[in-house]
PDB file of C-alpha atoms in Angstrom:
ATOM      1  CA  MET E 138     -29.572  13.692  42.980  1.00 71.00           C
ATOM      2  CA  ASP E 139     -30.571  16.821  41.093  1.00 91.00           C
ATOM      3  CA  GLU E 140     -32.370  16.779  37.756  1.00 91.00           C
ATOM      4  CA  LEU E 141     -29.254  17.524  35.705  1.00 90.00           C
ATOM      5  CA  ALA E 142     -27.418  14.633  37.330  1.00 92.00           C
ATOM      6  CA  ILE E 143     -30.345  12.305  36.623  1.00 93.00           C
ATOM      7  CA  LEU E 144     -30.475  13.311  32.945  1.00 93.00           C
ATOM      8  CA  ARG E 145     -26.735  13.026  32.423  1.00 92.00           C
ATOM      9  CA  ASP E 146     -26.577   9.757  34.364  1.00 94.00           C
ATOM     10  CA  GLN E 147     -29.273   8.207  32.163  1.00 95.00           C
ATOM     11  CA  VAL E 148     -27.469   9.271  28.988  1.00 93.00           C
ATOM     12  CA  ALA E 149     -24.259   7.759  30.402  1.00 92.00           C
ATOM     13  CA  ILE E 150     -26.086   4.514  31.228  1.00 95.00           C
ATOM     14  CA  GLU E 151     -27.412   4.282  27.672  1.00 95.00           C
ATOM     15  CA  ARG E 152     -23.907   4.812  26.285  1.00 91.00           C
ATOM     16  CA  ARG E 153     -22.492   2.167  28.648  1.00 93.00           C
ATOM     17  CA  HIS E 154     -25.198  -0.255  27.553  1.00 95.00           C
ATOM     18  CA  LEU E 155     -24.285   0.306  23.899  1.00 93.00           C
ATOM     19  CA  ALA E 156     -20.605  -0.209  24.716  1.00 91.00           C
ATOM     20  CA  ALA E 157     -21.387  -3.413  26.617  1.00 93.00           C
ATOM     21  CA  LEU E 158     -23.504  -4.690  23.736  1.00 95.00           C
ATOM     22  CA  LYS E 159     -20.738  -3.846  21.281  1.00 93.00           C
ATOM     23  CA  GLN E 160     -18.287  -5.860  23.369  1.00 92.00           C
ATOM     24  CA  ALA E 161     -20.716  -8.795  23.659  1.00 92.00           C
ATOM     25  CA  CYS E 162     -21.339  -8.736  19.904  1.00 93.00           C
ATOM     26  CA  ARG E 163     -17.605  -8.758  19.166  1.00 91.00           C
ATOM     27  CA  ALA E 164     -17.163 -11.749  21.470  1.00 88.00           C
ATOM     28  CA  THR E 165     -20.108 -13.520  19.833  1.00 86.00           C
ATOM     29  CA  LEU E 166     -18.849 -12.810  16.323  1.00 88.00           C
ATOM     30  CA  GLN E 167     -15.471 -14.296  17.257  1.00 87.00           C
ATOM     31  CA  SER E 168     -16.979 -17.281  19.072  1.00 80.00           C
ATOM     32  CA  SER E 169     -17.746 -20.710  17.723  1.00 75.00           C
ATOM     33  CA  THR E 170     -21.478 -20.137  18.151  1.00 68.00           C
ATOM     34  CA  ASP E 171     -23.308 -21.926  15.327  1.00 77.00           C
ATOM     35  CA  ALA E 172     -24.457 -19.837  12.365  1.00 69.00           C
ATOM     36  CA  PRO E 173     -28.210 -19.907  13.195  1.00 73.00           C
ATOM     37  CA  GLY E 174     -27.425 -18.984  16.807  1.00 82.00           C
ATOM     38  CA  LYS E 175     -25.163 -16.143  15.715  1.00 87.00           C
ATOM     39  CA  ALA E 176     -27.816 -14.832  13.347  1.00 90.00           C
ATOM     40  CA  ALA E 177     -30.451 -14.849  16.102  1.00 90.00           C
ATOM     41  CA  LEU E 178     -28.145 -13.020  18.510  1.00 92.00           C
ATOM     42  CA  CYS E 179     -27.240 -10.482  15.848  1.00 94.00           C
ATOM     43  CA  ARG E 180     -30.908  -9.857  15.038  1.00 94.00           C
ATOM     44  CA  ALA E 181     -31.576  -9.102  18.712  1.00 94.00           C
ATOM     45  CA  ALA E 182     -28.429  -6.988  18.932  1.00 96.00           C
ATOM     46  CA  ALA E 183     -29.249  -5.086  15.744  1.00 97.00           C
ATOM     47  CA  ALA E 184     -32.626  -4.052  17.169  1.00 96.00           C
ATOM     48  CA  TYR E 185     -31.019  -2.560  20.278  1.00 97.00           C
ATOM     49  CA  LEU E 186     -28.076  -1.065  18.371  1.00 97.00           C
ATOM     50  CA  ALA E 187     -30.510   0.701  16.037  1.00 97.00           C
ATOM     51  CA  TYR E 188     -32.661   1.916  18.929  1.00 97.00           C
ATOM     52  CA  GLY E 189     -29.657   3.183  20.892  1.00 95.00           C
ATOM     53  CA  GLY E 190     -27.944   4.561  17.819  1.00 94.00           C
ATOM     54  CA  HIS E 191     -31.005   6.626  16.910  1.00 96.00           C
ATOM     55  CA  ARG E 192     -31.217   7.983  20.463  1.00 96.00           C
ATOM     56  CA  LEU E 193     -27.556   8.999  20.453  1.00 92.00           C
ATOM     57  CA  LEU E 194     -27.926  10.573  17.027  1.00 94.00           C
ATOM     58  CA  ALA E 195     -30.923  12.588  18.171  1.00 96.00           C
ATOM     59  CA  GLN E 196     -29.116  13.716  21.331  1.00 94.00           C
ATOM     60  CA  ASP E 197     -25.960  14.759  19.503  1.00 92.00           C
ATOM     61  CA  GLN E 198     -27.937  16.500  16.751  1.00 95.00           C
ATOM     62  CA  ALA E 199     -29.872  18.414  19.405  1.00 96.00           C
ATOM     63  CA  HIS E 200     -26.579  19.438  21.015  1.00 94.00           C
ATOM     64  CA  CYS E 201     -25.364  20.804  17.674  1.00 93.00           C
ATOM     65  CA  LEU E 202     -28.598  22.696  17.040  1.00 95.00           C
ATOM     66  CA  LEU E 203     -28.602  24.231  20.509  1.00 95.00           C
ATOM     67  CA  LEU E 204     -24.903  25.057  20.670  1.00 94.00           C
ATOM     68  CA  ARG E 205     -24.132  26.377  17.194  1.00 94.00           C
ATOM     69  CA  PRO E 206     -26.051  29.685  17.477  1.00 95.00           C
ATOM     70  CA  ARG E 207     -24.624  30.307  20.960  1.00 94.00           C
ATOM     71  CA  VAL E 208     -20.969  29.872  20.054  1.00 93.00           C
ATOM     72  CA  SER E 209     -19.258  33.058  19.013  1.00 93.00           C
ATOM     73  CA  ARG E 210     -18.423  33.271  15.305  1.00 91.00           C
ATOM     74  CA  ALA E 211     -14.889  34.104  16.393  1.00 94.00           C
ATOM     75  CA  ASP E 212     -14.571  30.703  18.114  1.00 93.00           C
ATOM     76  CA  ALA E 213     -13.356  28.799  15.059  1.00 94.00           C
ATOM     77  CA  ALA E 214     -12.235  25.779  17.080  1.00 92.00           C
ATOM     78  CA  SER E 215     -15.690  25.219  18.565  1.00 92.00           C
ATOM     79  CA  HIS E 216     -17.367  25.628  15.185  1.00 92.00           C
ATOM     80  CA  ALA E 217     -14.896  23.142  13.677  1.00 92.00           C
ATOM     81  CA  LEU E 218     -15.760  20.718  16.490  1.00 90.00           C
ATOM     82  CA  LEU E 219     -19.476  21.080  15.753  1.00 92.00           C
ATOM     83  CA  ASP E 220     -18.836  20.702  12.002  1.00 93.00           C
ATOM     84  CA  ASP E 221     -16.910  17.495  12.643  1.00 90.00           C
ATOM     85  CA  LEU E 222     -19.655  16.164  14.898  1.00 91.00           C
ATOM     86  CA  GLU E 223     -22.336  16.949  12.313  1.00 93.00           C
ATOM     87  CA  SER E 224     -20.288  15.184   9.624  1.00 92.00           C
ATOM     88  CA  ALA E 225     -19.956  12.117  11.853  1.00 91.00           C
ATOM     89  CA  LEU E 226     -23.698  12.211  12.550  1.00 93.00           C
ATOM     90  CA  GLN E 227     -24.474  12.188   8.842  1.00 95.00           C
ATOM     91  CA  ARG E 228     -22.240   9.164   8.375  1.00 95.00           C
ATOM     92  CA  ALA E 229     -23.881   7.530  11.409  1.00 95.00           C
ATOM     93  CA  ARG E 230     -27.328   7.942   9.814  1.00 97.00           C
ATOM     94  CA  VAL E 231     -26.107   6.090   6.747  1.00 97.00           C
ATOM     95  CA  ALA E 232     -24.544   3.345   8.892  1.00 97.00           C
ATOM     96  CA  LEU E 233     -27.758   2.944  10.905  1.00 97.00           C
ATOM     97  CA  GLN E 234     -29.800   2.701   7.729  1.00 98.00           C
ATOM     98  CA  ALA E 235     -27.449  -0.020   6.484  1.00 98.00           C
ATOM     99  CA  LEU E 236     -27.775  -1.887   9.799  1.00 98.00           C
ATOM    100  CA  GLU E 237     -31.560  -1.713   9.699  1.00 97.00           C
ATOM    101  CA  SER E 238     -31.790  -2.853   6.086  1.00 97.00           C
ATOM    102  CA  ALA E 239     -29.140  -5.594   6.235  1.00 97.00           C
ATOM    103  CA  THR E 240     -30.445  -8.910   4.960  1.00 96.00           C
ATOM    104  CA  ASP E 241     -27.649 -10.766   6.776  1.00 95.00           C
ATOM    105  CA  PRO E 242     -27.850  -9.805  10.470  1.00 95.00           C
ATOM    106  CA  VAL E 243     -24.328 -11.040  11.222  1.00 94.00           C
ATOM    107  CA  ALA E 244     -22.772  -8.953   8.452  1.00 96.00           C
ATOM    108  CA  GLY E 245     -24.997  -5.998   9.327  1.00 97.00           C
ATOM    109  CA  VAL E 246     -23.923  -6.010  12.973  1.00 97.00           C
ATOM    110  CA  ARG E 247     -20.272  -6.573  12.057  1.00 96.00           C
ATOM    111  CA  ASP E 248     -20.316  -3.658   9.606  1.00 97.00           C
ATOM    112  CA  TYR E 249     -22.027  -1.369  12.107  1.00 97.00           C
ATOM    113  CA  LEU E 250     -19.553  -2.260  14.857  1.00 95.00           C
ATOM    114  CA  ASP E 251     -16.702  -1.596  12.429  1.00 94.00           C
ATOM    115  CA  PHE E 252     -18.240   1.802  11.702  1.00 94.00           C
ATOM    116  CA  ILE E 253     -18.460   2.601  15.414  1.00 91.00           C
ATOM    117  CA  ASP E 254     -14.808   1.680  15.871  1.00 89.00           C
ATOM    118  CA  ALA E 255     -13.577   3.506  12.777  1.00 88.00           C
ATOM    119  CA  VAL E 256     -15.682   6.669  12.964  1.00 86.00           C
ATOM    120  CA  LEU E 257     -17.585   7.200  16.185  1.00 80.00           C
ATOM    121  CA  GLY E 258     -15.092   5.564  18.533  1.00 71.00           C
ATOM    122  CA  LYS E 259     -12.315   7.859  17.377  1.00 65.00           C
ATOM    123  CA  ARG E 260     -14.320  10.962  18.153  1.00 61.00           C
ATOM    124  CA  ARG E 261     -14.348  12.136  21.705  1.00 59.00           C
ATOM    125  CA  HIS E 262     -15.929  15.470  21.087  1.00 61.00           C
ATOM    126  CA  GLY E 263     -14.929  18.105  23.574  1.00 75.00           C
ATOM    127  CA  LEU E 264     -18.413  19.462  24.019  1.00 84.00           C
ATOM    128  CA  GLU E 265     -18.138  19.547  27.797  1.00 86.00           C
ATOM    129  CA  ALA E 266     -16.628  23.036  27.831  1.00 86.00           C
ATOM    130  CA  LEU E 267     -19.418  24.258  25.537  1.00 89.00           C
ATOM    131  CA  PHE E 268     -22.027  22.660  27.797  1.00 90.00           C
ATOM    132  CA  GLN E 269     -20.496  24.431  30.792  1.00 88.00           C
ATOM    133  CA  MET E 270     -20.555  27.797  29.019  1.00 90.00           C
ATOM    134  CA  HIS E 271     -23.857  27.611  27.152  1.00 91.00           C
ATOM    135  CA  TYR E 272     -26.229  24.977  28.570  1.00 92.00           C
ATOM    136  CA  THR E 273     -29.103  25.326  30.994  1.00 91.00           C
ATOM    137  CA  ILE E 274     -31.226  22.617  32.564  1.00 93.00           C
ATOM    138  CA  GLU E 275     -33.852  23.354  29.914  1.00 94.00           C
ATOM    139  CA  ASP E 276     -31.257  22.570  27.235  1.00 94.00           C
ATOM    140  CA  TRP E 277     -30.410  19.283  28.900  1.00 94.00           C
ATOM    141  CA  ARG E 278     -34.087  18.380  29.052  1.00 93.00           C
ATOM    142  CA  ALA E 279     -34.494  19.186  25.368  1.00 94.00           C
ATOM    143  CA  ALA E 280     -31.333  17.440  24.158  1.00 94.00           C
ATOM    144  CA  SER E 281     -31.318  14.324  26.338  1.00 95.00           C
ATOM    145  CA  PHE E 282     -34.755  13.028  25.351  1.00 96.00           C
ATOM    146  CA  VAL E 283     -34.879  11.449  28.815  1.00 96.00           C
ATOM    147  CA  ASP E 284     -38.117  11.067  30.680  1.00 94.00           C
ATOM    148  CA  ALA E 285     -39.704   8.317  32.763  1.00 93.00           C
ATOM    149  CA  ASP E 286     -41.055   6.526  29.688  1.00 96.00           C
ATOM    150  CA  SER E 287     -37.723   6.593  27.835  1.00 95.00           C
ATOM    151  CA  ILE E 288     -35.909   5.266  30.914  1.00 95.00           C
ATOM    152  CA  LEU E 289     -38.340   2.361  31.225  1.00 96.00           C
ATOM    153  CA  GLU E 290     -38.224   1.625  27.502  1.00 97.00           C
ATOM    154  CA  GLU E 291     -34.425   1.592  27.457  1.00 96.00           C
ATOM    155  CA  ARG E 292     -34.303  -0.713  30.498  1.00 96.00           C
ATOM    156  CA  GLU E 293     -36.786  -3.113  28.907  1.00 96.00           C
ATOM    157  CA  ARG E 294     -34.968  -3.160  25.577  1.00 96.00           C
ATOM    158  CA  TYR E 295     -31.587  -3.681  27.245  1.00 95.00           C
ATOM    159  CA  ALA E 296     -32.958  -6.502  29.408  1.00 94.00           C
ATOM    160  CA  ALA E 297     -34.417  -8.142  26.288  1.00 94.00           C
ATOM    161  CA  VAL E 298     -31.150  -7.992  24.353  1.00 95.00           C
ATOM    162  CA  ARG E 299     -29.215  -9.253  27.387  1.00 93.00           C
ATOM    163  CA  GLY E 300     -31.662 -12.146  27.629  1.00 91.00           C
ATOM    164  CA  ALA E 301     -30.995 -13.133  24.012  1.00 90.00           C
ATOM    165  CA  PHE E 302     -27.331 -13.866  24.776  1.00 87.00           C
ATOM    166  CA  PRO E 303     -26.093 -17.032  26.474  1.00 82.00           C
ATOM    167  CA  ALA E 304     -24.818 -16.752  30.041  1.00 79.00           C
ATOM    168  CA  GLY E 305     -21.324 -15.329  30.165  1.00 78.00           C
ATOM    169  CA  LEU E 306     -21.599 -13.644  26.757  1.00 77.00           C
ATOM    170  CA  GLU E 307     -24.471 -11.296  27.562  1.00 81.00           C
ATOM    171  CA  PRO E 308     -23.813  -7.561  27.412  1.00 87.00           C
ATOM    172  CA  GLY E 309     -22.414  -6.278  30.659  1.00 77.00           C
ATOM    173  CA  ALA E 310     -21.738  -9.751  32.063  1.00 68.00           C
ATOM    174  CA  GLY E 311     -20.182  -9.041  35.428  1.00 52.00           C
ATOM    175  CA  VAL E 312     -20.663  -5.279  34.976  1.00 47.00           C
ATOM    176  CA  THR E 313     -23.305  -3.240  36.760  1.00 43.00           C
ATOM    177  CA  ALA E 314     -24.819  -0.133  35.243  1.00 43.00           C
TER     178      ALA E 314
END
């Protein structure tokens, strides 16, 4: 596997882990798990959601910073796409801050998941064409924030949050990454 494939694969794994955690949290929030148990699970989930959310924010912000000066001023559609992404990133910062400062972990996680569904989940930014036209391996290195240490840290954090959930409700139950 070449370096670009490794970088992009790791970013995809991190996004799949966040999606799996989101699904596990939704199931937990809808379950009959007792209130103290739900709060403990949501505290563990909030820590990983914040960690992953900050990584995704940093990656997407780096994409915007690298791409914007390279896109022709005449390409209004691409600039509108980057404007929309930057607007969503600003809203995501606010949502992450609310998650991290929530005094009720259950409500904090629920609100953050609602934000993901309402704002981030509806945006499937078409950056791929811009990556194809404007990105080099150096850009991917700079924007992915992936290195050996970040891979290990993400694996450890994901294993910890998975371990906080009961069997059958853990993120990615029955799914391999």
